[in-house]
């Protein structure tokens, strides 16, 4: 079995390092404070959070994990959120009583799932979810607290809550959090939106949580991880080549694991040593496999957006300066700002400090070689 994991939540011995970050998440939330976790895409935020959940549950903490990404309506939010809360309860009768007593417009229904285990569903009494029903549903985590037991709610892809700003969801949730003894962890992949939510004085969540910035993994520990994983399969890799894998992956955890998995798949049962040439071959293989996707992604962009991306393959610093615009033959600062906003909204690029970069290092190489 391939020892490298990507595209799913990384657990067990495939998850490495992040001890300091995990400890900070645990100590901050157990200390009674809320926390927002910032990081570009593919930095392993969700895997880190699930590692923290393991630590919380060892201490008897109830952790409710909820992903906003698939939520497209308030009705779906209410249904999924109640089910996420119910998943953490072993006494289904008790949770049904709590739901019935708290949310008058919803009837919980207990059934047996295809796996033979109890499964909670809900029946809406209202034709449409009212503001009162939404308010009552947001009270449910507080109702789970008994005997001073700690409850933590984790909202992944939290920036997607902005899709429901017409009904004042953001303001309502903030007011509920202020009234509760529950603590909250917020994270998401569209960092520019998340940053605005928590750093803009005009937004409801301004100053509502401690901030934590997730950085790239330590290079020395990543090298050790790569060497150990390849060694377990009888494959030799030098520190130099391991460093080259990290460089080709732009130091981003997801892409390090993706490239390492491709290399392992190429070598296993045929060769016993990773070389620079094999790494290059596998980088190109990843690009070939994703060529149609990359081509379509690039083709759908405007000329200005394409030229902006080409400039970012070279350098992402001071991109609005006259010197940068002149060097890369770009338009005015205002039009580049619009192009950047679109590219960030599409999650094609991201930003750290004052530098912009293409989120996928293999897409960056595709643009360099083919665009």
C-alpha atoms as a printed R data frame, in Angstrom:
    type eleno elety resid chain resno       x      y       z
1   ATOM     1    CA   UNK     A     1   0.000  0.000   0.000
2   ATOM     2    CA   UNK     A     2   1.228  3.464  -0.904
3   ATOM     3    CA   UNK     A     3   2.669  5.058   2.271
4   ATOM     4    CA   UNK     A     4   1.772  8.588   1.161
5   ATOM     5    CA   UNK     A     5  -1.702 10.068   1.473
6   ATOM     6    CA   UNK     A     6  -3.334 13.091  -0.184
7   ATOM     7    CA   UNK     A     7  -6.825 14.228  -1.117
8   ATOM     8    CA   UNK     A     8  -8.314 12.859   2.114
9   ATOM     9    CA   UNK     A     9  -7.919 13.597   5.799
10  ATOM    10    CA   UNK     A    10  -4.427 12.366   6.669
11  ATOM    11    CA   UNK     A    11  -4.386 10.256   9.822
12  ATOM    12    CA   UNK     A    12  -2.185  7.827  11.711
13  ATOM    13    CA   UNK     A    13   1.468  7.531  10.738
14  ATOM    14    CA   UNK     A    14   0.836  9.356   7.448
15  ATOM    15    CA   UNK     A    15   0.241 12.507   9.491
16  ATOM    16    CA   UNK     A    16   3.462 13.991  10.834
17  ATOM    17    CA   UNK     A    17   4.721 16.992  12.781
18  ATOM    18    CA   UNK     A    18   2.309 19.822  13.741
19  ATOM    19    CA   UNK     A    19   2.699 18.937  17.441
20  ATOM    20    CA   UNK     A    20   3.130 22.600  18.402
21  ATOM    21    CA   UNK     A    21   0.149 23.705  16.284
22  ATOM    22    CA   UNK     A    22  -2.034 20.905  17.651
23  ATOM    23    CA   UNK     A    23  -1.109 21.810  21.223
24  ATOM    24    CA   UNK     A    24  -1.969 25.461  20.622
25  ATOM    25    CA   UNK     A    25  -5.397 24.560  19.209
26  ATOM    26    CA   UNK     A    26  -6.140 22.299  22.170
27  ATOM    27    CA   UNK     A    27  -4.889 24.692  24.851
28  ATOM    28    CA   UNK     A    28  -6.640 27.740  23.346
29  ATOM    29    CA   UNK     A    29 -10.042 26.072  23.125
30  ATOM    30    CA   UNK     A    30  -9.790 24.257  26.446
31  ATOM    31    CA   UNK     A    31  -8.829 27.607  27.929
32  ATOM    32    CA   UNK     A    32 -12.262 28.929  27.000
33  ATOM    33    CA   UNK     A    33 -11.325 30.955  23.919
34  ATOM    34    CA   UNK     A    34 -12.371 30.759  20.271
35  ATOM    35    CA   UNK     A    35  -9.800 30.334  17.498
36  ATOM    36    CA   UNK     A    36  -9.622 31.021  13.761
37  ATOM    37    CA   UNK     A    37  -7.053 29.042  11.776
38  ATOM    38    CA   UNK     A    38  -5.631 30.769   8.698
39  ATOM    39    CA   UNK     A    39  -3.661 28.991   5.978
40  ATOM    40    CA   UNK     A    40  -3.583 28.740   2.191
41  ATOM    41    CA   UNK     A    41  -5.179 25.755   0.485
42  ATOM    42    CA   UNK     A    42  -3.594 22.318   0.841
43  ATOM    43    CA   UNK     A    43  -1.628 23.159   3.984
44  ATOM    44    CA   UNK     A    44  -3.342 20.352   5.907
45  ATOM    45    CA   UNK     A    45  -5.715 22.424   8.048
46  ATOM    46    CA   UNK     A    46  -8.476 19.828   8.199
47  ATOM    47    CA   UNK     A    47  -6.068 16.962   8.933
48  ATOM    48    CA   UNK     A    48  -4.564 19.033  11.740
49  ATOM    49    CA   UNK     A    49  -8.016 19.746  13.158
50  ATOM    50    CA   UNK     A    50  -8.931 16.055  13.167
51  ATOM    51    CA   UNK     A    51  -5.687 15.375  15.025
52  ATOM    52    CA   UNK     A    52  -6.793 17.975  17.588
53  ATOM    53    CA   UNK     A    53 -10.226 16.331  17.798
54  ATOM    54    CA   UNK     A    54  -8.508 13.074  18.795
55  ATOM    55    CA   UNK     A    55  -6.784 14.949  21.632
56  ATOM    56    CA   UNK     A    56 -10.019 16.629  22.731
57  ATOM    57    CA   UNK     A    57 -11.948 13.367  22.832
58  ATOM    58    CA   UNK     A    58  -9.271 11.752  25.004
59  ATOM    59    CA   UNK     A    59 -10.250 14.376  27.582
60  ATOM    60    CA   UNK     A    60 -13.977 13.737  27.244
61  ATOM    61    CA   UNK     A    61 -14.712 16.847  25.169
62  ATOM    62    CA   UNK     A    62 -17.697 16.726  22.797
63  ATOM    63    CA   UNK     A    63 -16.472 17.894  19.361
64  ATOM    64    CA   UNK     A    64 -18.987 18.794  16.674
65  ATOM    65    CA   UNK     A    65 -17.335 19.015  13.249
66  ATOM    66    CA   UNK     A    66 -19.324 20.768  10.520
67  ATOM    67    CA   UNK     A    67 -18.284 21.512   6.925
68  ATOM    68    CA   UNK     A    68 -20.011 24.489   5.282
69  ATOM    69    CA   UNK     A    69 -18.795 23.596   1.778
70  ATOM    70    CA   UNK     A    70 -21.797 21.455   0.693
71  ATOM    71    CA   UNK     A    71 -24.349 23.829   2.253
72  ATOM    72    CA   UNK     A    72 -26.447 25.595  -0.380
73  ATOM    73    CA   UNK     A    73 -29.540 26.585   1.632
74  ATOM    74    CA   UNK     A    74 -30.600 27.272   5.205
75  ATOM    75    CA   UNK     A    75 -32.757 24.122   5.140
76  ATOM    76    CA   UNK     A    76 -29.682 22.049   4.275
77  ATOM    77    CA   UNK     A    77 -27.682 23.774   7.012
78  ATOM    78    CA   UNK     A    78 -30.331 23.014   9.641
79  ATOM    79    CA   UNK     A    79 -30.638 19.381   8.565
80  ATOM    80    CA   UNK     A    80 -26.897 18.710   8.349
81  ATOM    81    CA   UNK     A    81 -26.057 20.636  11.515
82  ATOM    82    CA   UNK     A    82 -28.579 18.714  13.598
83  ATOM    83    CA   UNK     A    83 -27.240 15.429  12.203
84  ATOM    84    CA   UNK     A    84 -23.646 16.493  12.990
85  ATOM    85    CA   UNK     A    85 -24.695 17.223  16.567
86  ATOM    86    CA   UNK     A    86 -26.560 13.926  16.865
87  ATOM    87    CA   UNK     A    87 -23.520 11.946  15.640
88  ATOM    88    CA   UNK     A    88 -21.756 12.758  18.892
89  ATOM    89    CA   UNK     A    89 -24.521 11.314  21.062
90  ATOM    90    CA   UNK     A    90 -24.826  7.683  22.133
91  ATOM    91    CA   UNK     A    91 -28.237  8.211  23.722
92  ATOM    92    CA   UNK     A    92 -30.470  8.909  20.712
93  ATOM    93    CA   UNK     A    93 -33.570  9.199  22.847
94  ATOM    94    CA   UNK     A    94 -31.944 11.959  24.867
95  ATOM    95    CA   UNK     A    95 -30.807 13.946  21.846
96  ATOM    96    CA   UNK     A    96 -34.267 13.638  20.303
97  ATOM    97    CA   UNK     A    97 -35.745 15.064  23.499
98  ATOM    98    CA   UNK     A    98 -33.255 17.965  23.430
99  ATOM    99    CA   UNK     A    99 -34.045 18.740  19.773
100 ATOM   100    CA   UNK     A   100 -37.814 18.554  20.333
101 ATOM   101    CA   UNK     A   101 -37.620 20.811  23.399
102 ATOM   102    CA   UNK     A   102 -35.298 23.368  21.771
103 ATOM   103    CA   UNK     A   103 -36.537 23.549  18.181
104 ATOM   104    CA   UNK     A   104 -40.326 23.507  18.198
105 ATOM   105    CA   UNK     A   105 -40.675 23.568  14.403
106 ATOM   106    CA   UNK     A   106 -38.707 20.360  13.794
107 ATOM   107    CA   UNK     A   107 -39.619 16.759  14.521
108 ATOM   108    CA   UNK     A   108 -36.653 14.396  14.938
109 ATOM   109    CA   UNK     A   109 -37.151 10.949  13.403
110 ATOM   110    CA   UNK     A   110 -35.155  7.886  14.413
111 ATOM   111    CA   UNK     A   111 -34.617  5.145  11.833
112 ATOM   112    CA   UNK     A   112 -32.214  2.304  11.103
113 ATOM   113    CA   UNK     A   113 -29.625  2.985   8.433
114 ATOM   114    CA   UNK     A   114 -28.336  0.593   5.768
115 ATOM   115    CA   UNK     A   115 -25.479 -0.331   8.114
116 ATOM   116    CA   UNK     A   116 -27.959 -1.457  10.765
117 ATOM   117    CA   UNK     A   117 -27.152  1.431  13.082
118 ATOM   118    CA   UNK     A   118 -29.586  4.077  14.389
119 ATOM   119    CA   UNK     A   119 -29.856  7.133  12.194
120 ATOM   120    CA   UNK     A   120 -31.422 10.483  13.022
121 ATOM   121    CA   UNK     A   121 -33.515 12.370  10.482
122 ATOM   122    CA   UNK     A   122 -35.690 15.450  10.803
123 ATOM   123    CA   UNK     A   123 -39.073 16.551   9.570
124 ATOM   124    CA   UNK     A   124 -39.727 20.262   9.031
125 ATOM   125    CA   UNK     A   125 -43.044 21.536  10.341
126 ATOM   126    CA   UNK     A   126 -42.552 24.872   8.556
127 ATOM   127    CA   UNK     A   127 -42.634 25.289   4.790
128 ATOM   128    CA   UNK     A   128 -39.466 27.406   5.060
129 ATOM   129    CA   UNK     A   129 -36.992 27.738   7.905
130 ATOM   130    CA   UNK     A   130 -37.878 30.835   9.907
131 ATOM   131    CA   UNK     A   131 -35.336 33.104  11.671
132 ATOM   132    CA   UNK     A   132 -36.628 31.714  14.980
133 ATOM   133    CA   UNK     A   133 -35.970 28.123  13.899
134 ATOM   134    CA   UNK     A   134 -32.443 29.000  12.801
135 ATOM   135    CA   UNK     A   135 -31.888 30.745  16.130
136 ATOM   136    CA   UNK     A   136 -33.137 27.707  18.046
137 ATOM   137    CA   UNK     A   137 -30.929 25.327  16.059
138 ATOM   138    CA   UNK     A   138 -27.848 27.432  16.847
139 ATOM   139    CA   UNK     A   139 -28.707 27.020  20.549
140 ATOM   140    CA   UNK     A   140 -28.396 23.217  20.391
141 ATOM   141    CA   UNK     A   141 -24.660 22.899  21.221
142 ATOM   142    CA   UNK     A   142 -25.260 24.808  24.473
143 ATOM   143    CA   UNK     A   143 -28.046 22.361  25.377
144 ATOM   144    CA   UNK     A   144 -25.562 19.455  25.214
145 ATOM   145    CA   UNK     A   145 -23.552 20.786  28.157
146 ATOM   146    CA   UNK     A   146 -24.062 18.793  31.322
147 ATOM   147    CA   UNK     A   147 -21.948 18.409  34.449
148 ATOM   148    CA   UNK     A   148 -19.561 21.085  33.106
149 ATOM   149    CA   UNK     A   149 -18.667 18.898  30.129
150 ATOM   150    CA   UNK     A   150 -16.805 20.852  27.440
151 ATOM   151    CA   UNK     A   151 -18.394 21.294  23.986
152 ATOM   152    CA   UNK     A   152 -16.420 22.531  20.982
153 ATOM   153    CA   UNK     A   153 -17.890 23.316  17.549
154 ATOM   154    CA   UNK     A   154 -15.564 23.206  14.534
155 ATOM   155    CA   UNK     A   155 -16.715 25.075  11.422
156 ATOM   156    CA   UNK     A   156 -14.738 24.115   8.313
157 ATOM   157    CA   UNK     A   157 -14.921 26.271   5.161
158 ATOM   158    CA   UNK     A   158 -16.486 28.860   7.438
159 ATOM   159    CA   UNK     A   159 -16.186 31.648   4.863
160 ATOM   160    CA   UNK     A   160 -19.097 30.035   2.983
161 ATOM   161    CA   UNK     A   161 -21.454 31.474   5.605
162 ATOM   162    CA   UNK     A   162 -21.261 34.690   3.574
163 ATOM   163    CA   UNK     A   163 -23.584 33.015   1.034
164 ATOM   164    CA   UNK     A   164 -26.398 33.597   3.536
165 ATOM   165    CA   UNK     A   165 -25.728 37.219   4.423
166 ATOM   166    CA   UNK     A   166 -29.207 38.243   3.174
167 ATOM   167    CA   UNK     A   167 -30.787 36.559   6.204
168 ATOM   168    CA   UNK     A   168 -28.224 37.936   8.651
169 ATOM   169    CA   UNK     A   169 -26.744 34.501   9.426
170 ATOM   170    CA   UNK     A   170 -23.322 35.920  10.290
171 ATOM   171    CA   UNK     A   171 -24.710 38.402  12.828
172 ATOM   172    CA   UNK     A   172 -27.051 35.833  14.350
173 ATOM   173    CA   UNK     A   173 -24.323 33.235  14.822
174 ATOM   174    CA   UNK     A   174 -22.002 35.793  16.381
175 ATOM   175    CA   UNK     A   175 -24.650 36.816  18.909
176 ATOM   176    CA   UNK     A   176 -25.287 33.169  19.804
177 ATOM   177    CA   UNK     A   177 -21.593 32.478  20.316
178 ATOM   178    CA   UNK     A   178 -21.360 35.435  22.693
179 ATOM   179    CA   UNK     A   179 -24.156 33.968  24.827
180 ATOM   180    CA   UNK     A   180 -22.870 30.384  24.951
181 ATOM   181    CA   UNK     A   181 -20.353 28.488  27.037
182 ATOM   182    CA   UNK     A   182 -19.445 26.539  23.893
183 ATOM   183    CA   UNK     A   183 -16.119 27.297  22.180
184 ATOM   184    CA   UNK     A   184 -15.634 27.523  18.429
185 ATOM   185    CA   UNK     A   185 -12.834 26.769  15.973
186 ATOM   186    CA   UNK     A   186 -13.112 28.375  12.515
187 ATOM   187    CA   UNK     A   187 -11.121 27.457   9.417
188 ATOM   188    CA   UNK     A   188 -11.416 27.595   5.658
189 ATOM   189    CA   UNK     A   189  -9.541 27.468   2.373
190 ATOM   190    CA   UNK     A   190 -10.423 30.917   0.982
191 ATOM   191    CA   UNK     A   191  -8.171 32.862   3.296
192 ATOM   192    CA   UNK     A   192  -8.875 36.312   1.824
193 ATOM   193    CA   UNK     A   193 -12.562 35.945   2.727
194 ATOM   194    CA   UNK     A   194 -11.775 34.508   6.146
195 ATOM   195    CA   UNK     A   195  -9.302 37.306   6.817
196 ATOM   196    CA   UNK     A   196 -11.917 39.921   6.021
197 ATOM   197    CA   UNK     A   197 -14.474 38.257   8.295
198 ATOM   198    CA   UNK     A   198 -12.186 38.356  11.326
199 ATOM   199    CA   UNK     A   199 -10.115 41.491  10.643
200 ATOM   200    CA   UNK     A   200 -12.692 43.923   9.273
201 ATOM   201    CA   UNK     A   201 -14.097 46.170  12.010
202 ATOM   202    CA   UNK     A   202 -17.428 46.315  10.202
203 ATOM   203    CA   UNK     A   203 -17.938 42.529  10.293
204 ATOM   204    CA   UNK     A   204 -19.704 40.606  13.063
205 ATOM   205    CA   UNK     A   205 -16.745 38.325  13.837
206 ATOM   206    CA   UNK     A   206 -14.188 41.102  14.206
207 ATOM   207    CA   UNK     A   207 -12.081 40.532  17.353
208 ATOM   208    CA   UNK     A   208 -14.095 37.409  18.235
209 ATOM   209    CA   UNK     A   209 -11.313 34.793  18.176
210 ATOM   210    CA   UNK     A   210  -7.604 34.280  18.615
211 ATOM   211    CA   UNK     A   211  -5.758 34.087  15.293
212 ATOM   212    CA   UNK     A   212  -3.452 31.251  14.292
213 ATOM   213    CA   UNK     A   213  -1.467 31.222  11.039
214 ATOM   214    CA   UNK     A   214  -0.485 27.779   9.740
215 ATOM   215    CA   UNK     A   215   2.934 27.799   8.091
216 ATOM   216    CA   UNK     A   216   4.637 25.268   5.832
217 ATOM   217    CA   UNK     A   217   6.004 22.125   7.473
218 ATOM   218    CA   UNK     A   218   9.583 22.256   8.837
219 ATOM   219    CA   UNK     A   219  11.920 21.170   6.055
220 ATOM   220    CA   UNK     A   220  14.130 19.009   8.281
221 ATOM   221    CA   UNK     A   221  11.196 17.005   9.645
222 ATOM   222    CA   UNK     A   222   9.693 16.637   6.179
223 ATOM   223    CA   UNK     A   223  12.983 15.233   4.885
224 ATOM   224    CA   UNK     A   224  13.048 12.690   7.710
225 ATOM   225    CA   UNK     A   225   9.426 11.762   6.978
226 ATOM   226    CA   UNK     A   226  10.134 11.196   3.266
227 ATOM   227    CA   UNK     A   227  13.275  9.172   3.945
228 ATOM   228    CA   UNK     A   228  11.535  6.964   6.502
229 ATOM   229    CA   UNK     A   229   8.484  6.305   4.330
230 ATOM   230    CA   UNK     A   230  10.528  5.387   1.253
231 ATOM   231    CA   UNK     A   231  12.908  3.339   3.410
232 ATOM   232    CA   UNK     A   232   9.988  1.282   4.768
233 ATOM   233    CA   UNK     A   233   9.437  0.091   1.191
234 ATOM   234    CA   UNK     A   234  13.133 -0.601   0.609
235 ATOM   235    CA   UNK     A   235  13.601  2.572  -1.461
236 ATOM   236    CA   UNK     A   236  16.628  4.792  -0.890
237 ATOM   237    CA   UNK     A   237  16.376  8.578  -1.033
238 ATOM   238    CA   UNK     A   238  19.078 11.100  -0.198
239 ATOM   239    CA   UNK     A   239  18.574 14.332   1.706
240 ATOM   240    CA   UNK     A   240  19.307 16.247  -1.504
241 ATOM   241    CA   UNK     A   241  16.563 14.465  -3.460
242 ATOM   242    CA   UNK     A   242  14.081 14.741  -0.591
243 ATOM   243    CA   UNK     A   243  14.771 18.486  -0.505
244 ATOM   244    CA   UNK     A   244  14.164 18.620  -4.262
245 ATOM   245    CA   UNK     A   245  10.742 16.957  -3.828
246 ATOM   246    CA   UNK     A   246   9.843 19.612  -1.257
247 ATOM   247    CA   UNK     A   247  10.982 22.378  -3.621
248 ATOM   248    CA   UNK     A   248   9.004 20.962  -6.575
249 ATOM   249    CA   UNK     A   249   5.932 20.841  -4.323
250 ATOM   250    CA   UNK     A   250   6.379 24.485  -3.223
251 ATOM   251    CA   UNK     A   251   6.685 23.184   0.380
252 ATOM   252    CA   UNK     A   252   2.915 22.588   0.456
253 ATOM   253    CA   UNK     A   253   2.020 19.419   2.447
254 ATOM   254    CA   UNK     A   254  -0.676 18.146   0.054
255 ATOM   255    CA   UNK     A   255   1.589 18.390  -3.000
256 ATOM   256    CA   UNK     A   256   4.564 16.882  -1.170
257 ATOM   257    CA   UNK     A   257   2.472 13.807  -0.424
258 ATOM   258    CA   UNK     A   258   1.002 13.759  -3.958
259 ATOM   259    CA   UNK     A   259   4.412 13.870  -5.645
260 ATOM   260    CA   UNK     A   260   5.908 11.358  -3.199
261 ATOM   261    CA   UNK     A   261   2.973  9.006  -3.853
262 ATOM   262    CA   UNK     A   262   3.542  9.297  -7.623
263 ATOM   263    CA   UNK     A   263   7.266  8.576  -7.170
264 ATOM   264    CA   UNK     A   264   6.577  5.587  -4.923
265 ATOM   265    CA   UNK     A   265   4.073  4.199  -7.448
266 ATOM   266    CA   UNK     A   266   6.640  4.596 -10.242
267 ATOM   267    CA   UNK     A   267   9.453  2.890  -8.306
268 ATOM   268    CA   UNK     A   268   7.805  0.148  -6.277
269 ATOM   269    CA   UNK     A   269   8.710 -3.380  -7.407
270 ATOM   270    CA   UNK     A   270  11.071 -2.009 -10.085
271 ATOM   271    CA   UNK     A   271  13.757  0.318  -8.664
272 ATOM   272    CA   UNK     A   272  15.178  0.988  -5.217
273 ATOM   273    CA   UNK     A   273  16.480  4.552  -5.397
274 ATOM   274    CA   UNK     A   274  14.884  7.972  -5.941
275 ATOM   275    CA   UNK     A   275  16.908 10.304  -8.160
276 ATOM   276    CA   UNK     A   276  16.458 13.892  -9.345
277 ATOM   277    CA   UNK     A   277  15.658 12.538 -12.815
278 ATOM   278    CA   UNK     A   278  12.884 10.317 -11.434
279 ATOM   279    CA   UNK     A   279  11.405 13.240  -9.492
280 ATOM   280    CA   UNK     A   280  11.332 15.333 -12.698
281 ATOM   281    CA   UNK     A   281   9.759 12.465 -14.599
282 ATOM   282    CA   UNK     A   282   7.036 12.099 -11.965
283 ATOM   283    CA   UNK     A   283   6.378 15.854 -11.847
284 ATOM   284    CA   UNK     A   284   5.782 15.735 -15.601
285 ATOM   285    CA   UNK     A   285   3.615 12.657 -15.175
286 ATOM   286    CA   UNK     A   286   1.381 14.521 -12.702
287 ATOM   287    CA   UNK     A   287   1.052 17.366 -15.224
288 ATOM   288    CA   UNK     A   288   0.236 14.919 -18.039
289 ATOM   289    CA   UNK     A   289  -2.467 13.275 -15.914
290 ATOM   290    CA   UNK     A   290  -4.003 16.668 -15.106
291 ATOM   291    CA   UNK     A   291  -3.291 18.272 -18.493
292 ATOM   292    CA   UNK     A   292  -6.920 18.409 -19.698
293 ATOM   293    CA   UNK     A   293  -8.085 19.904 -16.398
294 ATOM   294    CA   UNK     A   294  -5.276 22.468 -16.385
295 ATOM   295    CA   UNK     A   295  -5.899 23.381 -20.031
296 ATOM   296    CA   UNK     A   296  -9.610 23.967 -19.450
297 ATOM   297    CA   UNK     A   297  -8.943 25.925 -16.258
298 ATOM   298    CA   UNK     A   298  -6.491 28.219 -18.035
299 ATOM   299    CA   UNK     A   299  -8.545 28.496 -21.214
300 ATOM   300    CA   UNK     A   300 -11.601 29.846 -19.367
301 ATOM   301    CA   UNK     A   301  -9.680 32.837 -18.006
302 ATOM   302    CA   UNK     A   302  -9.575 36.272 -19.583
303 ATOM   303    CA   UNK     A   303  -6.442 37.484 -21.371
304 ATOM   304    CA   UNK     A   304  -5.598 39.769 -18.443
305 ATOM   305    CA   UNK     A   305  -6.032 36.925 -15.935
306 ATOM   306    CA   UNK     A   306  -3.813 34.661 -18.060
307 ATOM   307    CA   UNK     A   307  -1.111 37.314 -18.293
308 ATOM   308    CA   UNK     A   308  -1.328 37.896 -14.545
309 ATOM   309    CA   UNK     A   309  -0.801 34.187 -13.915
310 ATOM   310    CA   UNK     A   310   2.181 34.128 -16.272
311 ATOM   311    CA   UNK     A   311   3.696 37.002 -14.309
312 ATOM   312    CA   UNK     A   312   3.078 35.148 -11.034
313 ATOM   313    CA   UNK     A   313   5.049 32.139 -12.315
314 ATOM   314    CA   UNK     A   314   8.073 34.429 -12.167
315 ATOM   315    CA   UNK     A   315   7.423 36.569  -9.095
316 ATOM   316    CA   UNK     A   316   4.503 37.429  -6.808
317 ATOM   317    CA   UNK     A   317   5.959 40.353  -4.828
318 ATOM   318    CA   UNK     A   318   4.886 43.986  -5.191
319 ATOM   319    CA   UNK     A   319   2.576 43.081  -8.043
320 ATOM   320    CA   UNK     A   320   0.754 46.434  -8.068
321 ATOM   321    CA   UNK     A   321   3.908 48.519  -8.395
322 ATOM   322    CA   UNK     A   322   4.590 50.385 -11.641
323 ATOM   323    CA   UNK     A   323   7.893 48.560 -11.954
324 ATOM   324    CA   UNK     A   324   6.176 45.136 -11.794
325 ATOM   325    CA   UNK     A   325   3.425 46.140 -14.235
326 ATOM   326    CA   UNK     A   326   5.933 47.526 -16.717
327 ATOM   327    CA   UNK     A   327   8.262 44.525 -16.471
328 ATOM   328    CA   UNK     A   328   5.446 42.025 -17.123
329 ATOM   329    CA   UNK     A   329   3.554 44.239 -19.584
330 ATOM   330    CA   UNK     A   330   0.435 44.303 -17.482
331 ATOM   331    CA   UNK     A   331  -2.341 46.892 -17.403
332 ATOM   332    CA   UNK     A   332  -3.199 49.444 -14.725
333 ATOM   333    CA   UNK     A   333  -3.130 48.625 -10.979
334 ATOM   334    CA   UNK     A   334  -6.942 48.786 -10.787
335 ATOM   335    CA   UNK     A   335  -7.427 46.212 -13.567
336 ATOM   336    CA   UNK     A   336  -4.790 43.910 -12.061
337 ATOM   337    CA   UNK     A   337  -6.592 44.167  -8.720
338 ATOM   338    CA   UNK     A   338  -9.767 42.955 -10.426
339 ATOM   339    CA   UNK     A   339  -7.904 40.076 -12.072
340 ATOM   340    CA   UNK     A   340  -6.318 39.117  -8.744
341 ATOM   341    CA   UNK     A   341  -9.718 39.212  -7.015
342 ATOM   342    CA   UNK     A   342 -11.190 36.807  -9.590
343 ATOM   343    CA   UNK     A   343  -8.218 34.448  -9.419
344 ATOM   344    CA   UNK     A   344  -8.376 34.390  -5.630
345 ATOM   345    CA   UNK     A   345 -12.122 33.830  -5.668
346 ATOM   346    CA   UNK     A   346 -11.563 30.840  -7.958
347 ATOM   347    CA   UNK     A   347  -8.860 29.595  -5.522
348 ATOM   348    CA   UNK     A   348  -6.318 29.600  -8.366
349 ATOM   349    CA   UNK     A   349  -3.987 31.885  -6.445
350 ATOM   350    CA   UNK     A   350  -3.429 32.641  -2.790
351 ATOM   351    CA   UNK     A   351  -1.554 35.128  -0.671
352 ATOM   352    CA   UNK     A   352   0.866 35.076   2.234
353 ATOM   353    CA   UNK     A   353   1.878 38.425   3.747
354 ATOM   354    CA   UNK     A   354   2.245 40.705   0.694
355 ATOM   355    CA   UNK     A   355   3.161 38.009  -1.813
356 ATOM   356    CA   UNK     A   356   0.786 36.250  -4.219
357 ATOM   357    CA   UNK     A   357   1.387 32.762  -5.564
358 ATOM   358    CA   UNK     A   358  -0.291 30.121  -7.738
359 ATOM   359    CA   UNK     A   359  -1.909 27.646  -5.355
360 ATOM   360    CA   UNK     A   360  -1.026 24.499  -7.329
361 ATOM   361    CA   UNK     A   361   2.728 24.231  -8.093
362 ATOM   362    CA   UNK     A   362   2.049 21.744 -10.888
363 ATOM   363    CA   UNK     A   363  -0.416 24.135 -12.512
364 ATOM   364    CA   UNK     A   364   2.302 26.779 -12.243
365 ATOM   365    CA   UNK     A   365   4.688 24.479 -14.104
366 ATOM   366    CA   UNK     A   366   1.971 23.751 -16.686
367 ATOM   367    CA   UNK     A   367   1.610 27.488 -17.349
368 ATOM   368    CA   UNK     A   368   5.381 27.862 -17.645
369 ATOM   369    CA   UNK     A   369   5.722 24.954 -20.089
370 ATOM   370    CA   UNK     A   370   2.536 25.036 -22.127
371 ATOM   371    CA   UNK     A   371   0.714 28.372 -21.831
